[in-house]
Amino acid sequence: MLTTTKGTSTWTQKWKCILLLTFIFIANATIYWLTSFPIKALKIPGPQQARWLTATPQPQPQKACGFPVQRGPLIGVSGSKSFVVTPYVEHRGTVKEIRIISIIYRPEPQNYHCLLCCGGRNFSVTATSKVHTDHFGFDFCTGDIFCPVLSGCDTPEHVTIFSNAMSVGVAGWEPTFIPVLNQEPKSSGFDFSFTVCISTLFGNYSNTLQVVESMEMYRLLGVQRVVVYKNSCSPEVQKVLDYYVSEGLVEVVPWHVSSFISVSSGWKKSVSSGDLHYYGQIPALNDCVYRYMYRTEYIALHDIDELILPLKAENWHQLLRQLEQEHSPGMGFEFENFVFPISVSDEGSKYRPKEWGDIQGVNILEHVYRLPNIPGEFNNFKVIINPRSVFEATVHGFLDSKYGSVRVSPQEAHMYHIKEAHRPYLQQKELIKDDRIRHYSSRLLPAVSEVLKNALEKAQ
């Protein structure tokens, strides 16, 4: 009995020793681990290193009336194939309402409802809609969805659109609210005198040199903001856009319409496949008009390869002052299109400095021969207008405006448009030399060189 007790006691003491040694081993190993490399990683940083030690708070998803908020463009309409681009308060009618620039799917019924968020409360109302007439036969087209502003919801901050197929409270449906812009109208004190809307850059657009030349020409003509609706572009063009964004000249609006809708590369359904006209050009133009309605005095709608060029005035300020003296205030001004064939150039080192090297793109100063327009035939045009006069914009002007528009004499100003000739059979001797663009060359050349240096060389 005594022997058994002694053996048990001895065995217990052995286990205690083993446990004690194990604890000492683990403690020493832990101390060694802490003093080996983590302290090197956690050494006390200097003031410029301290930021990475501080936990960066993750931004919380914005919500309105308990639901998530998303900024477009292009948010799907619940229960429908249509899309919302951007909602704006419409102040110009007899009653205040929200006008939502949209891309509407024409084959389905347009039965929409609005869910408004005002001060944390939801208001559901029936919407009305209008399809723009310039759909060119495509299933998707530009349209407006209108939400009435109710008593008790005088300032709707957010809105979502749903169709009759959905209803508030349906299990599993969570609306996505969109901020409503243009809350306050203005009639003066604008941020900019002239804004240009460019729609759209697509097909991995790579005409770097012409982008820079166009931007610098806009500046010389008095433009203070250029809005680019971008689908895709080359890395070099992206560097240029980034540079101009940093300069405050450009706003880039992502325009990934092709991620949602099959877009057409042409203007007419019968000759170009797709479900939406020309990369969604028209809804982009309408969005730009409303986006800058109360931020700019005038707005110009044209493409990146076009310039509205005064022939007598020095810039757009002088040109518009003259035109408004001749015509009623608020009218739009149409500038006739003249094509300068890209295949016909008047080259010379004088207009292409060596430092431009092999920059990709068209040099606008080398194209000074234009096709003669045919008298009596319709010639395309682009416009400059007070955006507060426009209700519906389109490729060439507008479908609905307050005061209409007038065609400007091509002897006063016209559109300089470099593109492939649509009448290639004409001989060069039949072309008309029109080198007004070179009037700006002494200022344009050094400005372009400076931008190419800053935007491309410094970005490498």
Coordinates of C-alpha atoms in Angstrom, one line a residue:
M1 CA 0.0 0.0 0.0
L2 CA 2.8 2.3 0.9
T3 CA 4.7 1.3 -2.2
T4 CA 1.7 2.1 -4.4
T5 CA 1.2 5.6 -2.9
K6 CA 4.9 6.4 -3.2
G7 CA 4.9 5.4 -6.9
T8 CA 1.9 7.5 -7.6
S9 CA 3.4 10.5 -5.9
T10 CA 6.6 10.1 -7.9
W11 CA 4.6 9.8 -11.2
T12 CA 2.7 13.0 -10.3
Q13 CA 5.9 14.9 -9.6
K14 CA 7.3 13.8 -13.0
W15 CA 4.2 15.2 -14.8
K16 CA 4.5 18.5 -13.0
C17 CA 8.1 18.8 -14.1
I18 CA 7.1 18.0 -17.7
L19 CA 4.3 20.6 -17.7
L20 CA 6.6 23.2 -16.1
L21 CA 9.3 22.6 -18.7
T22 CA 6.7 22.8 -21.5
F23 CA 5.4 26.1 -20.2
I24 CA 9.0 27.5 -20.0
F25 CA 9.7 26.3 -23.6
I26 CA 6.5 28.0 -25.0
A27 CA 7.2 31.2 -23.1
N28 CA 10.8 31.4 -24.4
A29 CA 9.7 30.6 -27.9
T30 CA 7.1 33.3 -27.8
I31 CA 9.6 35.9 -26.5
Y32 CA 12.0 34.9 -29.2
W33 CA 9.3 35.2 -31.9
L34 CA 8.3 38.7 -30.7
T35 CA 11.9 39.9 -30.5
S36 CA 13.0 38.5 -33.9
F37 CA 11.0 40.1 -36.8
P38 CA 7.7 41.6 -35.8
I39 CA 9.4 44.4 -33.9
K40 CA 11.4 45.1 -37.0
A41 CA 8.1 45.4 -38.9
L42 CA 6.6 47.5 -36.1
K43 CA 9.5 49.8 -35.5
I44 CA 8.5 53.3 -34.6
P45 CA 8.0 55.2 -37.8
G46 CA 8.8 58.8 -38.7
P47 CA 6.0 61.3 -39.3
Q48 CA 5.8 60.4 -43.0
Q49 CA 5.6 56.6 -42.2
A50 CA 3.0 56.8 -39.5
R51 CA 0.0 56.7 -41.9
W52 CA 0.2 53.0 -42.5
L53 CA 0.0 52.1 -38.9
T54 CA -3.3 53.9 -38.6
A55 CA -6.4 51.8 -39.4
T56 CA -8.1 53.5 -42.4
P57 CA -11.9 53.6 -41.7
Q58 CA -13.8 52.0 -44.5
P59 CA -16.5 54.3 -46.0
Q60 CA -19.9 53.2 -45.0
P61 CA -22.4 52.7 -47.9
Q62 CA -24.6 55.8 -48.3
K63 CA -28.2 55.1 -47.7
A64 CA -31.4 57.1 -48.2
C65 CA -34.7 56.2 -46.5
G66 CA -33.0 53.0 -45.4
F67 CA -32.0 51.8 -48.9
P68 CA -28.6 52.0 -50.7
V69 CA -27.7 55.0 -52.9
Q70 CA -26.0 54.6 -56.2
R71 CA -24.7 57.3 -58.7
G72 CA -25.1 56.5 -62.4
P73 CA -25.0 56.8 -65.2
L74 CA -27.2 53.8 -66.1
I75 CA -29.1 52.1 -63.3
G76 CA -31.8 49.5 -64.3
V77 CA -35.5 50.2 -63.8
S78 CA -36.8 47.5 -61.6
G79 CA -39.2 45.2 -63.5
S80 CA -38.3 46.7 -66.8
K81 CA -35.6 46.6 -69.5
S82 CA -35.2 50.4 -69.4
F83 CA -32.4 52.3 -67.7
V84 CA -32.2 55.5 -65.7
V85 CA -29.3 57.9 -66.5
T86 CA -29.6 60.8 -64.1
P87 CA -32.6 62.6 -62.4
Y88 CA -32.8 66.4 -62.4
V89 CA -35.3 68.8 -60.9
E90 CA -37.3 70.5 -63.7
H91 CA -38.0 74.0 -62.7
R92 CA -39.2 75.4 -66.0
G93 CA -42.8 74.0 -66.2
T94 CA -46.0 75.2 -64.7
V95 CA -45.4 72.7 -61.8
K96 CA -42.2 71.5 -60.3
E97 CA -41.3 67.9 -61.2
I98 CA -38.3 65.6 -61.6
R99 CA -37.2 64.9 -65.1
I100 CA -35.1 61.7 -65.4
I101 CA -32.9 61.3 -68.4
S102 CA -33.4 57.7 -69.4
I103 CA -32.8 55.0 -72.0
I104 CA -36.2 53.5 -72.6
Y105 CA -37.0 50.1 -74.1
R106 CA -39.7 51.0 -76.7
P107 CA -41.3 47.5 -77.2
E108 CA -42.5 47.3 -73.6
P109 CA -45.3 49.4 -72.0
Q110 CA -44.0 52.5 -70.3
N111 CA -45.8 52.1 -67.0
Y112 CA -43.5 53.6 -64.4
H113 CA -43.7 54.6 -60.8
C114 CA -41.4 56.8 -58.7
L115 CA -40.3 56.2 -55.1
L116 CA -39.2 59.5 -53.7
C117 CA -37.1 60.0 -50.6
C118 CA -37.7 63.3 -48.7
G119 CA -36.2 63.9 -45.3
G120 CA -36.1 60.2 -44.5
R121 CA -39.6 59.5 -45.7
N122 CA -40.8 57.5 -48.7
F123 CA -43.4 58.8 -51.2
S124 CA -44.7 56.6 -54.0
V125 CA -46.2 58.3 -57.1
T126 CA -47.2 57.4 -60.6
A127 CA -44.7 58.6 -63.3
T128 CA -45.3 59.7 -66.9
S129 CA -42.8 59.2 -69.7
K130 CA -41.9 60.6 -73.1
V131 CA -39.9 58.8 -75.8
H132 CA -37.8 61.1 -78.0
T133 CA -38.6 60.9 -81.6
D134 CA -35.0 60.4 -82.9
H135 CA -34.7 56.7 -82.1
F136 CA -33.8 55.8 -85.7
G137 CA -35.7 52.5 -85.4
F138 CA -33.7 51.1 -82.5
D139 CA -35.4 49.3 -79.7
F140 CA -33.7 51.4 -77.0
C141 CA -33.9 55.2 -77.3
T142 CA -33.6 58.4 -75.3
G143 CA -36.6 59.3 -73.2
D144 CA -37.7 61.2 -70.1
I145 CA -39.5 59.8 -67.1
F146 CA -41.3 62.5 -65.0
C147 CA -42.1 62.3 -61.3
P148 CA -44.5 64.8 -59.8
V149 CA -43.3 66.6 -56.7
L150 CA -45.9 66.1 -54.0
S151 CA -47.0 68.3 -51.1
G152 CA -45.0 67.2 -48.1
C153 CA -42.1 66.3 -50.5
D154 CA -41.2 69.6 -51.9
T155 CA -37.5 68.8 -52.1
P156 CA -37.0 65.1 -53.1
E157 CA -33.3 64.3 -52.5
H158 CA -33.4 60.8 -54.0
V159 CA -35.5 58.8 -56.4
T160 CA -35.9 55.3 -57.7
I161 CA -38.0 54.1 -60.7
F162 CA -39.9 50.8 -60.9
S163 CA -42.4 49.5 -63.3
N164 CA -45.9 48.0 -62.7
A165 CA -44.2 44.6 -62.5
M166 CA -42.8 45.6 -59.1
S167 CA -44.3 47.3 -56.1
V168 CA -43.0 48.7 -52.9
G169 CA -42.9 46.0 -50.2
V170 CA -42.5 43.0 -52.5
A171 CA -40.4 40.4 -50.8
G172 CA -36.8 40.5 -51.9
W173 CA -37.0 43.8 -53.7
E174 CA -34.7 46.5 -52.5
P175 CA -34.8 49.8 -54.4
T176 CA -31.6 51.6 -55.3
F177 CA -32.0 55.4 -54.8
I178 CA -30.3 57.9 -57.1
P179 CA -29.5 61.5 -56.0
V180 CA -31.6 64.2 -57.6
L181 CA -29.5 67.0 -59.1
N182 CA -30.3 70.6 -60.1
Q183 CA -32.0 71.3 -56.8
E184 CA -31.6 75.1 -57.2
P185 CA -32.1 77.0 -60.4
K186 CA -29.9 79.9 -61.4
S187 CA -30.1 82.7 -64.0
S188 CA -26.7 84.2 -63.4
G189 CA -23.4 83.7 -61.6
F190 CA -22.5 80.6 -63.5
D191 CA -19.3 78.6 -63.0
F192 CA -18.4 78.7 -66.7
S193 CA -19.1 80.9 -69.8
F194 CA -18.8 78.1 -72.3
T195 CA -19.0 74.3 -71.9
V196 CA -18.4 71.7 -74.6
C197 CA -20.2 68.4 -74.5
I198 CA -18.3 65.6 -76.2
S199 CA -20.1 62.3 -76.9
T200 CA -18.8 59.8 -77.0
L201 CA -15.2 58.4 -77.0
F202 CA -15.4 54.8 -78.0
G203 CA -13.6 51.9 -79.8
N204 CA -10.4 52.4 -77.7
Y205 CA -10.2 55.9 -79.1
S206 CA -6.5 56.7 -79.9
N207 CA -6.4 60.0 -81.7
T208 CA -4.1 61.6 -79.1
L209 CA -2.8 64.5 -81.0
Q210 CA -6.2 65.8 -82.1
V211 CA -7.5 65.4 -78.6
V212 CA -4.8 67.8 -77.3
E213 CA -5.2 70.2 -80.3
S214 CA -8.9 70.3 -79.8
M215 CA -8.7 71.0 -76.1
E216 CA -6.2 73.8 -76.6
M217 CA -8.3 75.3 -79.4
Y218 CA -11.3 75.2 -77.0
R219 CA -9.2 77.2 -74.6
L220 CA -8.2 79.7 -77.2
L221 CA -11.9 80.1 -78.2
G222 CA -12.9 80.8 -74.6
V223 CA -14.1 77.4 -73.4
Q224 CA -13.7 76.7 -69.7
R225 CA -15.1 73.2 -69.3
V226 CA -15.2 70.2 -71.6
V227 CA -17.4 67.2 -70.6
V228 CA -16.2 63.9 -72.2
Y229 CA -18.6 60.9 -72.1
K230 CA -16.0 58.1 -72.3
N231 CA -16.7 54.5 -73.3
S232 CA -13.1 53.5 -74.0
C233 CA -9.8 55.1 -75.1
S234 CA -6.1 54.3 -75.5
P235 CA -3.7 54.6 -72.6
E236 CA -2.1 57.7 -74.2
V237 CA -5.5 59.4 -74.6
Q238 CA -6.3 58.5 -71.0
K239 CA -3.1 60.2 -69.8
V240 CA -4.2 63.3 -71.7
L241 CA -7.6 63.3 -70.2
D242 CA -6.2 62.8 -66.7
Y243 CA -3.9 65.8 -67.3
Y244 CA -6.8 68.0 -68.3
V245 CA -8.9 66.7 -65.4
S246 CA -6.1 67.8 -63.0
E247 CA -6.1 71.2 -64.8
G248 CA -9.8 71.6 -64.2
L249 CA -10.7 71.8 -67.9
V250 CA -12.2 68.4 -68.3
E251 CA -14.8 66.3 -66.6
V252 CA -14.9 62.6 -67.7
V253 CA -18.2 60.9 -67.3
P254 CA -17.9 57.1 -67.5
W255 CA -20.2 55.9 -70.3
H256 CA -20.2 52.2 -70.2
V257 CA -23.5 51.8 -72.0
S258 CA -22.2 48.8 -74.0
S259 CA -22.0 46.8 -70.8
F260 CA -25.8 46.9 -70.5
I261 CA -27.1 47.4 -74.1
S262 CA -25.9 46.2 -77.5
V263 CA -24.9 49.6 -79.0
S264 CA -24.8 50.4 -82.7
S265 CA -21.7 51.7 -84.5
G266 CA -24.0 53.6 -87.0
W267 CA -26.9 55.9 -86.9
K268 CA -29.6 53.8 -88.7
K269 CA -31.1 50.5 -87.5
S270 CA -31.5 49.2 -91.1
V271 CA -27.8 49.5 -91.9
S272 CA -26.2 49.0 -88.5
S273 CA -26.8 46.2 -86.0
G274 CA -27.4 46.9 -82.3
D275 CA -30.2 48.0 -80.0
L276 CA -29.2 51.6 -79.3
H277 CA -28.1 54.4 -81.7
Y278 CA -24.4 55.1 -82.0
Y279 CA -23.0 54.2 -78.6
G280 CA -25.7 56.0 -76.7
Q281 CA -24.7 59.4 -78.1
I282 CA -28.1 61.1 -77.7
P283 CA -28.8 60.2 -74.1
A284 CA -25.3 61.4 -73.3
L285 CA -25.9 64.8 -74.9
N286 CA -29.2 65.2 -73.1
D287 CA -27.5 64.3 -69.8
C288 CA -24.8 66.9 -70.4
V289 CA -27.3 69.6 -71.1
Y290 CA -29.1 69.0 -67.8
R291 CA -25.8 68.3 -65.9
Y292 CA -24.6 71.8 -66.8
M293 CA -27.9 73.6 -67.1
Y294 CA -27.2 75.8 -64.1
R295 CA -23.4 75.8 -64.2
T296 CA -22.7 77.3 -67.6
E297 CA -23.9 80.3 -69.6
Y298 CA -23.7 78.5 -73.0
I299 CA -23.2 74.9 -74.1
A300 CA -21.9 73.5 -77.3
L301 CA -22.8 70.1 -78.5
H302 CA -20.3 68.4 -80.9
D303 CA -17.7 65.7 -81.4
I304 CA -14.0 65.7 -80.6
D305 CA -13.1 65.9 -84.3
E306 CA -15.2 69.1 -84.8
L307 CA -14.6 72.7 -84.0
I308 CA -17.0 75.6 -84.3
L309 CA -14.6 78.1 -85.8
P310 CA -15.3 81.9 -86.0
L311 CA -14.1 83.4 -89.3
K312 CA -14.1 87.1 -88.2
A313 CA -14.4 87.1 -84.5
E314 CA -11.5 86.0 -82.4
N315 CA -13.3 83.7 -80.0
W316 CA -16.8 82.5 -79.0
H317 CA -17.3 85.4 -76.6
Q318 CA -17.1 87.9 -79.4
L319 CA -19.0 85.7 -81.8
L320 CA -22.0 85.2 -79.4
R321 CA -22.1 88.8 -78.5
Q322 CA -22.5 89.7 -82.2
L323 CA -25.0 86.9 -82.9
E324 CA -27.2 87.9 -79.9
Q325 CA -27.3 91.5 -81.1
E326 CA -28.6 90.3 -84.5
H327 CA -31.1 87.7 -83.1
S328 CA -33.4 87.2 -80.1
P329 CA -31.7 86.3 -76.8
G330 CA -32.0 82.7 -75.8
M331 CA -32.0 81.3 -79.4
G332 CA -29.7 78.5 -80.4
F333 CA -27.1 79.1 -83.1
E334 CA -26.5 76.4 -85.8
F335 CA -23.1 76.2 -87.4
E336 CA -22.9 74.5 -90.8
N337 CA -20.7 71.5 -91.2
F338 CA -17.7 71.6 -93.6
V339 CA -15.7 68.4 -94.1
F340 CA -11.9 68.7 -94.4
P341 CA -10.9 65.3 -95.8
I342 CA -8.4 63.4 -93.7
S343 CA -6.8 62.1 -96.9
V344 CA -5.9 65.5 -98.1
S345 CA -3.1 67.3 -96.2
D346 CA -0.9 70.3 -96.6
E347 CA 2.1 69.1 -94.7
G348 CA 5.1 71.1 -93.6
S349 CA 7.5 71.2 -90.6
K350 CA 6.2 74.6 -89.8
Y351 CA 3.0 73.0 -88.5
R352 CA 4.5 69.9 -86.9
P353 CA 7.3 70.6 -84.4
K354 CA 10.0 67.9 -84.0
E355 CA 9.2 67.5 -80.4
W356 CA 5.8 66.0 -81.3
G357 CA 7.8 63.0 -82.6
D358 CA 5.5 60.1 -83.5
I359 CA 2.5 61.1 -81.4
Q360 CA -0.4 59.2 -82.7
G361 CA -3.3 61.2 -84.2
V362 CA -4.4 63.8 -86.7
N363 CA -2.7 67.2 -86.9
I364 CA -5.5 69.6 -87.6
L365 CA -3.2 72.3 -88.9
E366 CA -2.3 70.1 -91.8
H367 CA -5.8 69.8 -93.2
V368 CA -7.0 73.1 -94.7
Y369 CA -8.9 71.9 -97.8
R370 CA -12.6 71.4 -97.5
L371 CA -15.3 69.8 -99.7
P372 CA -17.8 72.3 -101.2
N373 CA -21.2 71.9 -99.8
I374 CA -24.0 71.3 -102.3
P375 CA -26.3 74.3 -102.6
G376 CA -29.9 73.4 -101.8
E377 CA -29.1 70.2 -100.0
F378 CA -29.3 69.8 -96.2
N379 CA -26.0 70.2 -94.5
N380 CA -25.4 68.9 -91.0
F381 CA -24.7 71.4 -88.2
K382 CA -23.8 71.6 -84.5
V383 CA -25.0 74.2 -82.0
I384 CA -24.2 76.6 -79.3
I385 CA -27.1 77.5 -77.0
N386 CA -28.2 78.6 -73.6
P387 CA -28.9 75.2 -72.0
R388 CA -31.8 76.6 -70.0
S389 CA -33.6 77.0 -73.3
V390 CA -33.3 73.3 -74.2
F391 CA -35.8 70.5 -73.3
E392 CA -34.7 67.8 -75.6
A393 CA -31.3 67.6 -77.4
T394 CA -30.2 65.5 -80.3
V395 CA -27.2 64.9 -82.5
H396 CA -27.8 68.0 -84.6
G397 CA -29.3 70.6 -82.4
F398 CA -32.5 69.8 -80.4
L399 CA -35.9 68.4 -80.7
D400 CA -37.6 70.8 -78.2
S401 CA -36.4 74.2 -77.1
K402 CA -37.9 77.4 -75.8
Y403 CA -36.9 79.8 -78.6
G404 CA -35.7 77.7 -81.5
S405 CA -32.5 78.2 -83.5
V406 CA -31.1 80.1 -86.4
R407 CA -28.5 79.1 -89.0
V408 CA -25.3 81.2 -88.8
S409 CA -23.9 82.4 -92.1
P410 CA -20.8 80.3 -93.0
Q411 CA -19.0 83.5 -93.7
E412 CA -19.3 84.4 -90.0
A413 CA -18.5 81.0 -88.5
H414 CA -18.7 77.3 -89.5
M415 CA -17.8 73.9 -88.3
Y416 CA -14.4 72.6 -89.1
H417 CA -14.7 68.8 -89.3
I418 CA -11.8 66.5 -90.2
K419 CA -13.1 63.1 -91.3
E420 CA -13.1 60.6 -94.2
A421 CA -14.6 62.3 -97.3
H422 CA -18.1 61.2 -98.1
R423 CA -17.5 62.3 -101.7
P424 CA -14.1 60.8 -102.5
Y425 CA -14.6 61.2 -106.2
L426 CA -13.9 64.9 -106.0
Q427 CA -10.5 66.0 -107.3
Q428 CA -8.3 68.1 -105.1
K429 CA -8.6 71.0 -107.5
E430 CA -12.3 71.0 -106.7
L431 CA -11.6 71.5 -103.0
I432 CA -11.7 74.9 -101.3
K433 CA -8.6 76.1 -99.3
D434 CA -9.8 77.3 -95.9
D435 CA -6.9 77.8 -93.6
R436 CA -8.6 79.9 -90.9
I437 CA -7.4 77.3 -88.3
R438 CA -3.8 78.4 -88.9
H439 CA -4.7 81.9 -87.6
Y440 CA -4.4 80.3 -84.2
S441 CA -1.1 78.4 -84.9
S442 CA 1.3 80.7 -83.2
R443 CA -0.5 80.1 -79.9
L444 CA -1.7 76.6 -80.5
L445 CA 1.7 75.0 -81.4
P446 CA 3.5 75.9 -78.1
A447 CA 0.4 75.1 -76.0
V448 CA 0.1 71.6 -77.6
S449 CA 3.9 71.0 -77.1
E450 CA 3.6 71.9 -73.4
V451 CA 0.7 69.6 -72.8
L452 CA 2.3 66.7 -74.6
K453 CA 5.4 67.1 -72.5
N454 CA 3.5 67.4 -69.2
A455 CA 0.8 64.8 -69.9
L456 CA 2.8 62.1 -71.7
E457 CA 6.5 62.5 -70.7
K458 CA 6.0 63.2 -67.0
A459 CA 3.4 60.4 -66.7
Q460 CA 6.0 57.8 -67.8

